[in-house]
PDB file of C-alpha atoms in Angstrom:
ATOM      1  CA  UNK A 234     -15.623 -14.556  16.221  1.00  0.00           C
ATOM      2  CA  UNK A 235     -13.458 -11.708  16.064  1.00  0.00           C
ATOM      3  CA  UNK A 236     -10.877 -11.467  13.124  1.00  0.00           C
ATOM      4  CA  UNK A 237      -8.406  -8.988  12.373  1.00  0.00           C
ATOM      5  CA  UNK A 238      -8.346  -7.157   8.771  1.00  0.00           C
ATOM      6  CA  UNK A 239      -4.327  -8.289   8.784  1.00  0.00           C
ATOM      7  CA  UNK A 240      -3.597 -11.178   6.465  1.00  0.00           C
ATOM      8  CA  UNK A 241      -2.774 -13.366   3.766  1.00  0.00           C
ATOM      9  CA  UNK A 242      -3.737 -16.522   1.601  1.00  0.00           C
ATOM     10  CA  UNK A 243      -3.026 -18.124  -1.305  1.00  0.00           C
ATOM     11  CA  UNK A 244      -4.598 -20.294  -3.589  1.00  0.00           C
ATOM     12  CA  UNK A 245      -3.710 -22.264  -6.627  1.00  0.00           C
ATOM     13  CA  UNK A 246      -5.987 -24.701  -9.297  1.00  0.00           C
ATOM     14  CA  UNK A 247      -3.959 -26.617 -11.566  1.00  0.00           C
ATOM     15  CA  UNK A 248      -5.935 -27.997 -14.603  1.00  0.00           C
ATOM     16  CA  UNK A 249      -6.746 -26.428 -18.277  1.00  0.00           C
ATOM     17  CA  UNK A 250      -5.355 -23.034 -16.833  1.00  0.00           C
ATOM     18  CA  UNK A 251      -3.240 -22.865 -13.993  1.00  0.00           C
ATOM     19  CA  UNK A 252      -4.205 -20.158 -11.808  1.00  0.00           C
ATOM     20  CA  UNK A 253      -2.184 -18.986  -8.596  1.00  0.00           C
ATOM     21  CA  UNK A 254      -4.029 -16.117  -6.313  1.00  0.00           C
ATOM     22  CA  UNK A 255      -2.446 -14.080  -3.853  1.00  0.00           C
ATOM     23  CA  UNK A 256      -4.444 -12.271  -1.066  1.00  0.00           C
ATOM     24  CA  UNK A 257      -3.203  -9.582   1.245  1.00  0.00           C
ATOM     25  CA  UNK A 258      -5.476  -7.298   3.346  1.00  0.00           C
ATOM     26  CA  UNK A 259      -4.604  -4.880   6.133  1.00  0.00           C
ATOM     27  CA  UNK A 260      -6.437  -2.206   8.081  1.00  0.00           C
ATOM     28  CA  UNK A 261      -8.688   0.094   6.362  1.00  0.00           C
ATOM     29  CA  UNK A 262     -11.449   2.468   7.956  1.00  0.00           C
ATOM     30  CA  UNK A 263     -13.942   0.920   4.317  1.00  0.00           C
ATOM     31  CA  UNK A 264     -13.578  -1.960   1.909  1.00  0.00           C
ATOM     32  CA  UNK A 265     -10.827  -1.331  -0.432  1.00  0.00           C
ATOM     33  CA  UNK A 266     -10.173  -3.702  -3.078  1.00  0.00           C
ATOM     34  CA  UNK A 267      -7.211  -3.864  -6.003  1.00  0.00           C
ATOM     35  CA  UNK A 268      -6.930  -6.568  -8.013  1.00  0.00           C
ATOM     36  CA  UNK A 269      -3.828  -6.345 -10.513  1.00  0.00           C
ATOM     37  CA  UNK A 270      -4.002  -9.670 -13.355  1.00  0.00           C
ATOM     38  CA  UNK A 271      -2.445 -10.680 -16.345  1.00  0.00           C
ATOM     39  CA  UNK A 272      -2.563  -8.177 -19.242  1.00  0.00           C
ATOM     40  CA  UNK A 273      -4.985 -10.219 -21.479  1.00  0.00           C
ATOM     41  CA  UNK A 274      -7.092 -11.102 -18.333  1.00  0.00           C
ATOM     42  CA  UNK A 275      -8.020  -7.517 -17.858  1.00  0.00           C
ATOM     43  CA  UNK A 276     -11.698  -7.923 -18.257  1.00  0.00           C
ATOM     44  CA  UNK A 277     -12.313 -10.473 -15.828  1.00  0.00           C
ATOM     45  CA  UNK A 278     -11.059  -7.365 -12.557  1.00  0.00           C
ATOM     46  CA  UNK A 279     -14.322  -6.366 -11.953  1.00  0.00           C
ATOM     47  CA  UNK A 280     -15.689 -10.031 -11.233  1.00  0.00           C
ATOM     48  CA  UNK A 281     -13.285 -10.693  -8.807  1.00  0.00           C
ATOM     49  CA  UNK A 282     -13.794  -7.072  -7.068  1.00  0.00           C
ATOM     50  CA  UNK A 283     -17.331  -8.141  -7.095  1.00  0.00           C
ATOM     51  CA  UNK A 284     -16.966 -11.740  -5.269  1.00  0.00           C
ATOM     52  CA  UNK A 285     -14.712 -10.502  -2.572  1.00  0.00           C
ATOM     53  CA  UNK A 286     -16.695  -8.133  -2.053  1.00  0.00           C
ATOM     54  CA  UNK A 287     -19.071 -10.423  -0.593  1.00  0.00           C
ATOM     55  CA  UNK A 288     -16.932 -12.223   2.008  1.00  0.00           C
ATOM     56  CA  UNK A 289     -14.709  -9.134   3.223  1.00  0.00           C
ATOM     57  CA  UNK A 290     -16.489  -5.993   5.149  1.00  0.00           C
ATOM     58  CA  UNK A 291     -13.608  -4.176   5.733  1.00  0.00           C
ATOM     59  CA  UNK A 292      -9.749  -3.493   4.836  1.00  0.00           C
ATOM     60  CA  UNK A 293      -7.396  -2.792   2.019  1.00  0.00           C
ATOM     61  CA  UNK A 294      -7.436  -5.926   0.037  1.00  0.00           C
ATOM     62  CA  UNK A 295      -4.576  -6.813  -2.833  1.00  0.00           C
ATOM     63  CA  UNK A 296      -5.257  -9.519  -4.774  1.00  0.00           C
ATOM     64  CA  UNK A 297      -2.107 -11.097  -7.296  1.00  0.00           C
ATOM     65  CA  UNK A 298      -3.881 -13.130  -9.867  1.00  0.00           C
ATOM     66  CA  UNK A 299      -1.325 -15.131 -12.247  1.00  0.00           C
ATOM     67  CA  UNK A 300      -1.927 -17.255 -14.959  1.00  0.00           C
ATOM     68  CA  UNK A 301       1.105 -20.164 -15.464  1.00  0.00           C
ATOM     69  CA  UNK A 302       1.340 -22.466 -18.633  1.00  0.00           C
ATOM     70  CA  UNK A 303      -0.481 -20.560 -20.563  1.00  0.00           C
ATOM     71  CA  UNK A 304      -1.125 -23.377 -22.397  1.00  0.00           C
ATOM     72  CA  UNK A 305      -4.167 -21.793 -24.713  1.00  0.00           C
ATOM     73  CA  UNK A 306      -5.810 -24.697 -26.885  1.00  0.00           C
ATOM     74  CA  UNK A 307      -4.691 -24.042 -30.653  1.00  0.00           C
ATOM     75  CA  UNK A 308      -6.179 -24.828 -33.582  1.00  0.00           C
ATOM     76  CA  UNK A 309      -4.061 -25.797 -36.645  1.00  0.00           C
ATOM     77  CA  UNK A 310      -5.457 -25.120 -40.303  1.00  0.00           C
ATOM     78  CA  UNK A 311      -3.558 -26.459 -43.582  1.00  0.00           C
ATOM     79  CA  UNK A 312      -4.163 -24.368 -46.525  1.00  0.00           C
ATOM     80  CA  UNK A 313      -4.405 -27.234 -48.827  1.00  0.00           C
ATOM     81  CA  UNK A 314      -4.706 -24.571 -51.902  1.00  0.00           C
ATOM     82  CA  UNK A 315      -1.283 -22.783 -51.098  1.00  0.00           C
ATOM     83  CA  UNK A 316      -0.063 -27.043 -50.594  1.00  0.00           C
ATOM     84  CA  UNK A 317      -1.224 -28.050 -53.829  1.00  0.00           C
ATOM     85  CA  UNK A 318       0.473 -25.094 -55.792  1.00  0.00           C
ATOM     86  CA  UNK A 319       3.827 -25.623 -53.812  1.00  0.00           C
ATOM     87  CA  UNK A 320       3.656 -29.222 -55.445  1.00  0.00           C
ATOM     88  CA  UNK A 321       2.585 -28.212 -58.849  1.00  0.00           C
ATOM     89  CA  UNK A 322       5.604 -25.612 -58.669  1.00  0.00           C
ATOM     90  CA  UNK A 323       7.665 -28.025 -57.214  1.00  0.00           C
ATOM     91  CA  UNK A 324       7.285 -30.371 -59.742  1.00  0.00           C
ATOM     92  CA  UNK A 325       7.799 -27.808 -62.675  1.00  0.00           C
ATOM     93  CA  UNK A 326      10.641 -27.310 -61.467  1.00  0.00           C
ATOM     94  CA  UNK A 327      11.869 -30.709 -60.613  1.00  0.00           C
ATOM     95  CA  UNK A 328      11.602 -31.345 -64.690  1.00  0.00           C
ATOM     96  CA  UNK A 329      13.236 -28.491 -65.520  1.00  0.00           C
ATOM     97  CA  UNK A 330      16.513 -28.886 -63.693  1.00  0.00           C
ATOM     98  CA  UNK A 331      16.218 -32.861 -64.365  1.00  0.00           C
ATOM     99  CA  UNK A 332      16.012 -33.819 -60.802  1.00  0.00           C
ATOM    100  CA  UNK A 333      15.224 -37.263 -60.256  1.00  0.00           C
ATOM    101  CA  UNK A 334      14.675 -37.441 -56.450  1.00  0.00           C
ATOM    102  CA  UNK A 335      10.518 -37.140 -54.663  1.00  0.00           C
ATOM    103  CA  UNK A 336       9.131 -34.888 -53.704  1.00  0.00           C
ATOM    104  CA  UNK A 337       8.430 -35.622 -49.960  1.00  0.00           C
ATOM    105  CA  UNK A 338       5.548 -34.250 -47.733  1.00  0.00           C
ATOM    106  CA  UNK A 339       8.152 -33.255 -44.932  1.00  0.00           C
ATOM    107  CA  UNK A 340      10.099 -30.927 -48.002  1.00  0.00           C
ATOM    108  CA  UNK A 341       6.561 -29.380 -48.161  1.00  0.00           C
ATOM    109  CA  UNK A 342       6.135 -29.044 -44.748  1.00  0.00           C
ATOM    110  CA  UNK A 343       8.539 -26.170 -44.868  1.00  0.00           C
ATOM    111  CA  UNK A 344       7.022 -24.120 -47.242  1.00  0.00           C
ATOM    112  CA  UNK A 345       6.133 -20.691 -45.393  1.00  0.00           C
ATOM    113  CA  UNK A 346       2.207 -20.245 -44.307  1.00  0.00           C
ATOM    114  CA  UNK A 347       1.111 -23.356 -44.792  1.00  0.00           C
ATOM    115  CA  UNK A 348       0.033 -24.175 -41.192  1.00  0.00           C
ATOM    116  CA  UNK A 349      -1.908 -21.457 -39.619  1.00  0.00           C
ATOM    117  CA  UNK A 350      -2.411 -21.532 -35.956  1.00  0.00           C
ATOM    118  CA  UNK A 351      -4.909 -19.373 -34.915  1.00  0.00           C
ATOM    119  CA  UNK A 352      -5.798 -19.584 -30.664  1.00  0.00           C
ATOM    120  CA  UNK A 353      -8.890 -20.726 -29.502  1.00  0.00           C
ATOM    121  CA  UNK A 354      -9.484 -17.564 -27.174  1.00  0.00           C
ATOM    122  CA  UNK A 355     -11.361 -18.982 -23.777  1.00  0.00           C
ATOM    123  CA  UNK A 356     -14.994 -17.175 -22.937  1.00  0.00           C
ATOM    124  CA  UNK A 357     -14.998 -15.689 -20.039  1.00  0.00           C
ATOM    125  CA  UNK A 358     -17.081 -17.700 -18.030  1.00  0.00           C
ATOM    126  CA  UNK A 359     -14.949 -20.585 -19.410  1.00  0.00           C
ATOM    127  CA  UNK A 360     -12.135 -18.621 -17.550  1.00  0.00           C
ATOM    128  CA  UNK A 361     -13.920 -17.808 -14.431  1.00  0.00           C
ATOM    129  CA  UNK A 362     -15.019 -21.414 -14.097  1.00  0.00           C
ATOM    130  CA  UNK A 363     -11.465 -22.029 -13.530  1.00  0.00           C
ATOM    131  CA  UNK A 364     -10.041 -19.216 -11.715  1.00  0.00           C
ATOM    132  CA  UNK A 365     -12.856 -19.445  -8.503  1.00  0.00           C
ATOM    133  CA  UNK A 366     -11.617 -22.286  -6.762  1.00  0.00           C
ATOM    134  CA  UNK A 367      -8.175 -20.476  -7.048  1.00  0.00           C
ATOM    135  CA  UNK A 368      -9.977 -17.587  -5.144  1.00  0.00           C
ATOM    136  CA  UNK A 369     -12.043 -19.485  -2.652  1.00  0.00           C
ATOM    137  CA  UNK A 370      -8.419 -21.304  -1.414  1.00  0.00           C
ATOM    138  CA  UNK A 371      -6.937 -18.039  -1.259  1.00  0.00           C
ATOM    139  CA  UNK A 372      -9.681 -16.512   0.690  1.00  0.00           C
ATOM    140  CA  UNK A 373      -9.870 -19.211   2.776  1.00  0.00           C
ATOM    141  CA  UNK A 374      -6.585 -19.165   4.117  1.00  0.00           C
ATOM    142  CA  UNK A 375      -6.450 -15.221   4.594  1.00  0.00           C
ATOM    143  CA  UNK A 376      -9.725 -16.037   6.548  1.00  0.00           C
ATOM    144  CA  UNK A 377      -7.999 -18.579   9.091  1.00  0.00           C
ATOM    145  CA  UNK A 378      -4.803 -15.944   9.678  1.00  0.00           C
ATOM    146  CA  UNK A 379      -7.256 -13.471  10.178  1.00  0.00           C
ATOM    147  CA  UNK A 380      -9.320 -15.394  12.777  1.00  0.00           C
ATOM    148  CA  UNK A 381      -5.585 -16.223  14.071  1.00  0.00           C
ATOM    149  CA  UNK A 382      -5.054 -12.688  14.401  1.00  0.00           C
ATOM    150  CA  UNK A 383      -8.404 -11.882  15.635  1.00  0.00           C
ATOM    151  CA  UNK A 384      -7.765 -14.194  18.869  1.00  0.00           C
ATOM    152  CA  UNK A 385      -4.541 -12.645  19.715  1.00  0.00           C
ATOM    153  CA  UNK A 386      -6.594  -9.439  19.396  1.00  0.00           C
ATOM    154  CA  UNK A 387      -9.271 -10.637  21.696  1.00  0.00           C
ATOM    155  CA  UNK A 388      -6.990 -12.338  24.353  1.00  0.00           C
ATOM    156  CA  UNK A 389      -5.397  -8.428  24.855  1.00  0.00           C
ATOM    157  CA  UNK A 390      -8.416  -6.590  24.431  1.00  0.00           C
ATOM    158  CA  UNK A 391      -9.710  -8.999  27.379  1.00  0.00           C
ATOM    159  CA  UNK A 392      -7.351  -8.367  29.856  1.00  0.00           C
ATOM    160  CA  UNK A 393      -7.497  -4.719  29.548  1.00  0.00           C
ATOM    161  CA  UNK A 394     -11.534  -4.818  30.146  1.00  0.00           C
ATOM    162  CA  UNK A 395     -10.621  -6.718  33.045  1.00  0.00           C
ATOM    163  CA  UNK A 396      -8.073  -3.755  33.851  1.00  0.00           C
ATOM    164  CA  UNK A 397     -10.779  -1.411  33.470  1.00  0.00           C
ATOM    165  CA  UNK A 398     -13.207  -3.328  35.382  1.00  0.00           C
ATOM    166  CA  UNK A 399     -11.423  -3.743  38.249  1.00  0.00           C
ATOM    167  CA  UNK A 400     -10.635   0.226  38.375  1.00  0.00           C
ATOM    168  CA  UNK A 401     -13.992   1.196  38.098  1.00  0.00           C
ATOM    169  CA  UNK A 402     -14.879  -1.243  41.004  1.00  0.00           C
ATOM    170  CA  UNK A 403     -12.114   1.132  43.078  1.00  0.00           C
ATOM    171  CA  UNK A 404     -13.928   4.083  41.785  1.00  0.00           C
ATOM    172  CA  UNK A 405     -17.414   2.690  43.272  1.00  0.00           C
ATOM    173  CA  UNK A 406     -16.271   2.180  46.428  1.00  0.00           C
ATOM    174  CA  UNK A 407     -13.892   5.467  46.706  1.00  0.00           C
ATOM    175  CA  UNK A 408     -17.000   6.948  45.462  1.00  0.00           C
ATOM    176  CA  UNK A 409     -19.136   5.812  48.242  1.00  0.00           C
ATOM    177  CA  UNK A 410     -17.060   7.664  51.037  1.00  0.00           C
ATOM    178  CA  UNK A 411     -16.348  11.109  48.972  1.00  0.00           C
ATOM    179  CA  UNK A 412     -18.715  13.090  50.997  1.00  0.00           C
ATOM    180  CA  UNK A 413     -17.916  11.572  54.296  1.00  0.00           C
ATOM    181  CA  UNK A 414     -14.051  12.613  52.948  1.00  0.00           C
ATOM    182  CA  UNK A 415     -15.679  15.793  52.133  1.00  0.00           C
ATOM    183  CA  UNK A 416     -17.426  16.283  55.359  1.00  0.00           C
ATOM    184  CA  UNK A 417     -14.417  15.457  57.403  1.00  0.00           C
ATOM    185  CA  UNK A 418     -11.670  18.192  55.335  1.00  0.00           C
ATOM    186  CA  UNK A 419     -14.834  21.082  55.165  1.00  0.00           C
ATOM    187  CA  UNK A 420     -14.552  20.393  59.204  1.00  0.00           C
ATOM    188  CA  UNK A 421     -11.261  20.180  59.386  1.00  0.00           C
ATOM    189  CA  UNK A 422     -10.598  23.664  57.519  1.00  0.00           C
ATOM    190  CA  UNK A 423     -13.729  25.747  59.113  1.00  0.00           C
ATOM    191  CA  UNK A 424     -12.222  24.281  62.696  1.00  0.00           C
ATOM    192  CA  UNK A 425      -8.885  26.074  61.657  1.00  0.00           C
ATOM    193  CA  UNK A 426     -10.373  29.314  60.281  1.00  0.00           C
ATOM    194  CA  UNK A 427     -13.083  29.935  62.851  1.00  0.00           C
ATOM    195  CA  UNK A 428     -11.740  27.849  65.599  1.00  0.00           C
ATOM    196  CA  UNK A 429     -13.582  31.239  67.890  1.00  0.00           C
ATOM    197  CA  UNK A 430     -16.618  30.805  65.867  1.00  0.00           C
ATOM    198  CA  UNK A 431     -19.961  28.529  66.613  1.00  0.00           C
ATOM    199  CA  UNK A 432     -20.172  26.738  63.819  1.00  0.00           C
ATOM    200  CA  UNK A 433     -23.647  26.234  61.858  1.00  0.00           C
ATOM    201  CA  UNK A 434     -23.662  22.076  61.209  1.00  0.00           C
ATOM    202  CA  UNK A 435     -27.107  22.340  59.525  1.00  0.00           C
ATOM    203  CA  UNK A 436     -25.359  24.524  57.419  1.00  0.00           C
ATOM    204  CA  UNK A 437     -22.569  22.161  56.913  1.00  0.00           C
ATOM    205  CA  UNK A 438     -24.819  19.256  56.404  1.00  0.00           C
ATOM    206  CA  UNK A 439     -26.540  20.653  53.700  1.00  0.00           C
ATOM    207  CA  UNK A 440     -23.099  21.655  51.895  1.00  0.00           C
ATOM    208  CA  UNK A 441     -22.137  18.027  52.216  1.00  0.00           C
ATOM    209  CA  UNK A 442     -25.366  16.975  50.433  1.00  0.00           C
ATOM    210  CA  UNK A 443     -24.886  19.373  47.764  1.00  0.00           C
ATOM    211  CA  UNK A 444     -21.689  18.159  46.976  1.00  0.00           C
ATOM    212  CA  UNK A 445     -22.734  14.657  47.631  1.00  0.00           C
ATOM    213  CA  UNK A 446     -25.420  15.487  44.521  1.00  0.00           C
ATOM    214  CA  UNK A 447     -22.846  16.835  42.477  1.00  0.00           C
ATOM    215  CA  UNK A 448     -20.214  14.424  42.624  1.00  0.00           C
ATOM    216  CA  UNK A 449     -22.778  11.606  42.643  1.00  0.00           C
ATOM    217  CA  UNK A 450     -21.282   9.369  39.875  1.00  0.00           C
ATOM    218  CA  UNK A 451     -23.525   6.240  39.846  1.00  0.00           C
ATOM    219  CA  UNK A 452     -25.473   6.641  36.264  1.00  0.00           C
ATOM    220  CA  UNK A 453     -21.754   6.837  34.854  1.00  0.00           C
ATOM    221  CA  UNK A 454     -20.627   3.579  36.565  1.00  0.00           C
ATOM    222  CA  UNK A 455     -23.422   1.728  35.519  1.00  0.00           C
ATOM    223  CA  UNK A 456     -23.391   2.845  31.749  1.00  0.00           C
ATOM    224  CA  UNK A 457     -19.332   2.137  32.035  1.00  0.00           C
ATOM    225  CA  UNK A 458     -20.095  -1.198  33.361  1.00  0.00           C
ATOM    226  CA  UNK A 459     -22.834  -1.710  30.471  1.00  0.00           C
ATOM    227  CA  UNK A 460     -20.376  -0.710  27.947  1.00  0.00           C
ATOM    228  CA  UNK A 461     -17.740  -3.250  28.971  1.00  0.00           C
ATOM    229  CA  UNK A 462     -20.547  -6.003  29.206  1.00  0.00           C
ATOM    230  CA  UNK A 463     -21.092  -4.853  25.339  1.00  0.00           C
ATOM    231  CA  UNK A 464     -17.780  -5.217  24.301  1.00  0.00           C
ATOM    232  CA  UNK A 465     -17.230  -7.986  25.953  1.00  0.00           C
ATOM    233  CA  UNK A 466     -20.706  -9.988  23.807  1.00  0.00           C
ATOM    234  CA  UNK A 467     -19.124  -8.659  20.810  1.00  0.00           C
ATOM    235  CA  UNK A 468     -16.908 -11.930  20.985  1.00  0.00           C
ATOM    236  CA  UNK A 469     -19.556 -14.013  19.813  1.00  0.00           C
ATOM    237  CA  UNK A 470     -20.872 -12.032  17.325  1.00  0.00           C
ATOM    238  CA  UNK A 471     -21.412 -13.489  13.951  1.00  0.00           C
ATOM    239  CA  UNK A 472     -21.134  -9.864  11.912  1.00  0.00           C
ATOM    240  CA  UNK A 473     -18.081  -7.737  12.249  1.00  0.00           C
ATOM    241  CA  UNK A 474     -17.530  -6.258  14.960  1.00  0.00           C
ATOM    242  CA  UNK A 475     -14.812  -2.791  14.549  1.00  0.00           C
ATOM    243  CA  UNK A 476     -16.826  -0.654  14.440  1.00  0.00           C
ATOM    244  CA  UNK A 477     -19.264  -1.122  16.839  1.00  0.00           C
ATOM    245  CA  UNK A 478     -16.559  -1.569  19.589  1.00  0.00           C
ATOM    246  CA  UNK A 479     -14.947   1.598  18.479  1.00  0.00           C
ATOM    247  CA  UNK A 480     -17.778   3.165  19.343  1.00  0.00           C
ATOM    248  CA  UNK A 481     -18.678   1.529  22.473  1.00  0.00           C
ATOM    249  CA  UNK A 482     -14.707   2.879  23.597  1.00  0.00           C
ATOM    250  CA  UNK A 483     -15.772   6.588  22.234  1.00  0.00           C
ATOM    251  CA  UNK A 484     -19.194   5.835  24.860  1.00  0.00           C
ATOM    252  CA  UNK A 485     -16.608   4.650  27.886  1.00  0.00           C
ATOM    253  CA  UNK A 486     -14.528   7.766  27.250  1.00  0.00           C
ATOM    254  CA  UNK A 487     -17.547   9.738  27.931  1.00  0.00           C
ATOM    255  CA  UNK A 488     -18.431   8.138  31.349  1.00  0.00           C
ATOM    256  CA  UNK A 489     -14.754   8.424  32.402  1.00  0.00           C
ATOM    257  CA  UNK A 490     -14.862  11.479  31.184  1.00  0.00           C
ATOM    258  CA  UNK A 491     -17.703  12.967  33.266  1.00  0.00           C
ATOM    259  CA  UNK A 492     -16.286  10.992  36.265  1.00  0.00           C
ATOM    260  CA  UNK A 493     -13.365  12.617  35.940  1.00  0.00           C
ATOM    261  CA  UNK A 494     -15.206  16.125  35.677  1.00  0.00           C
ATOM    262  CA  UNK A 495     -17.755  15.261  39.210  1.00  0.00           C
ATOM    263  CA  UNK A 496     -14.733  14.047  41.223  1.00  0.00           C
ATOM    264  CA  UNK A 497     -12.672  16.166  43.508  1.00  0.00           C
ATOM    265  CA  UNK A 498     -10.952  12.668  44.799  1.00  0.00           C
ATOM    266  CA  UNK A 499      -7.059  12.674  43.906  1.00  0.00           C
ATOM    267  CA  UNK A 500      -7.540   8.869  44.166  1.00  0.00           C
ATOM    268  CA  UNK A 501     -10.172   8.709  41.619  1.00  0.00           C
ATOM    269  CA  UNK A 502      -8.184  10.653  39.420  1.00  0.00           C
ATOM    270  CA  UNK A 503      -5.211   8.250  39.684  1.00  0.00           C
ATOM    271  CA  UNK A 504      -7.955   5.359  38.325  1.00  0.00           C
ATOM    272  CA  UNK A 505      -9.267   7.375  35.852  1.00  0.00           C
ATOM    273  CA  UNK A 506      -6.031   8.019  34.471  1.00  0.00           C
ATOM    274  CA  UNK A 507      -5.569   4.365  34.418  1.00  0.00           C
ATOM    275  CA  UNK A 508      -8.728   3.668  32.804  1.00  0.00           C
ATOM    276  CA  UNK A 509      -8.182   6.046  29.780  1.00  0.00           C
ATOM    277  CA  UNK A 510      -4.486   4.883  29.666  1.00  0.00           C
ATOM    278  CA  UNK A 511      -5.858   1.162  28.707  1.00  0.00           C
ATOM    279  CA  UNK A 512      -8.688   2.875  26.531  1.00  0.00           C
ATOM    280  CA  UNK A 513      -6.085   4.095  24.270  1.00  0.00           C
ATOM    281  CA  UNK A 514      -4.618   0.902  24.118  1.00  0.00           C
ATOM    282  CA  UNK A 515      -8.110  -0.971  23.014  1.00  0.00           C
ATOM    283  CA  UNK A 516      -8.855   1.868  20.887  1.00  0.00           C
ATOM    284  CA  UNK A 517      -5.689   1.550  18.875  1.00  0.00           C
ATOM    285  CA  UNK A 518      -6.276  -2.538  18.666  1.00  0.00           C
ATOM    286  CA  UNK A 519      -9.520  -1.986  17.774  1.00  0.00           C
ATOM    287  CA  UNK A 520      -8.468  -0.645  14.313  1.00  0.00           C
ATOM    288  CA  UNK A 521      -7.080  -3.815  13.429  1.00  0.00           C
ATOM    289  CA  UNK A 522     -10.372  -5.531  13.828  1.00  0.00           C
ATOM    290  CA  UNK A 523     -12.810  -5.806  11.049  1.00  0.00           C
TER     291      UNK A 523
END
């Protein structure tokens, strides 16, 4: 199936860490990846270039990685030394100013540095773990608006083969009756120059041939008809597909090309103009397709 390197997904995973990924691609001649995360989450950029890269072939790919409630797991430490010497003190000087009230655990509480929190920093795989399915939602929604994309692609790129198809059919048959066009004007004109004048037709057979040989224009038809056979199996293709088509186009400008050079026929002209109008048109979808 054809897709289009236009599009976007997002995916989210809601658990120990609460990832949300945002991916945006567009056209790109190579694979172009930028990831931009969370300051602390640095390290884990070259992972994620690294597992896109192997379900994208071509575009300009931004990925948005946040991470929301950053809800780290703490661990909380009493330091029951710097405790027991806030009660000893405590006491001292509960005697020596006569107080008669306790001393409670929630007064102690509020000495400073008695709790120490220290985080309990996730591994990275730990991380990862978590942050794929995040990715694999993400991708596979850009996937689906690509494929989206790549049918509205296909259904235009159709209908201009057809376009083409039916103008090289005119150019067959118009192509068929050049030299008995030929024939007919070389008459014509040698009738009004040397209307006095015998007029050699084995001569003028054998300048009918010649031109007949030159302007013979069946090898291009059938590799033009080839090509749009090529581009039309394409569409089923498995593998992406851009590039190949854009060069079977570059291939179809050459046969039109070369018709265009062999033929003396105004009304070929006007369908090979026509045919290299809609090439420019599938030639400038064709970059959008990966």
């Amino acid at each position: 199936m054809i897709k289009s390197m236009t599009g976007y997904g997002r995916g989210e995973n809601i658990g120990k860490y609460h990832w949300i990924v945002e991916i945006r691609s567009v056209n790109h001649r190579f694979l172009d990846i930028f990831v931009r995360l969370p300051k602390p989450w640095l390290f884990l950029e070259e992972k994620v270039k690294n597992y896109i890269k192997g379900k994208i072939v071509r575009g300009r790919v931004d990925v948005f990685i946040n991470l929301y409630n950053e809800n780290v797991p703490v661990n909380i430490k009493i330091d029951k030394t710097l405790v027991n010497n806030y009660y000893k003190k405590l006491i001292e000087l509960k005697d020596e100013i006569g107080f008669e009230g306790p001393i409670s655990l929630s007064l102690l509480s509020l000495m400073p540095n008695i709790f120490n929190v220290e985080e309990e920093f996730p591994t990275e795989q730990e991380l990862w773990d978590t942050l794929v399915p995040s990715i694999d939602d993400a991708l596979e929604n850009l996937f689906k608006m690509r494929e989206k994309e790549g049918e509205n692609l296909w259904k235009d790129l159709y209908k201009r083969l057809e376009i083409i198809k039916n103008r090289t059919k005119s150019i067959e048959e118009l192509a068929k009756v050049a030299p008995a066009e030929y024939r007919k004007k070389l008459m014509f004109n040698l009738e009004q120059l040397c209307s006095d004048i015998s007029l050699d037709q084995q001569r003028i057979e054998m300048e009918v041939a010649l031109f007949a040989e030159k302007a013979c224009i069946t090898e291009e038809i059938v590799r033009l008809n080839s090509h749009l056979d090529q581009m039309k199996e394409l569409v089923n293709s498995k593998e992406a597909v851009g590039r190949k088509m854009d060069f079977i186009a570059q291939e179809m400008f050459r046969e039109v090309n070369t018709i265009a050079a062999k033929s003396l026929d105004c009304s070929i002209s006007k369908e090979v103009i026509d045919i290299k109008s809609e090439l420019e048109k599938i030639r400038e979808q064709i970059q959008n397709i990966e």
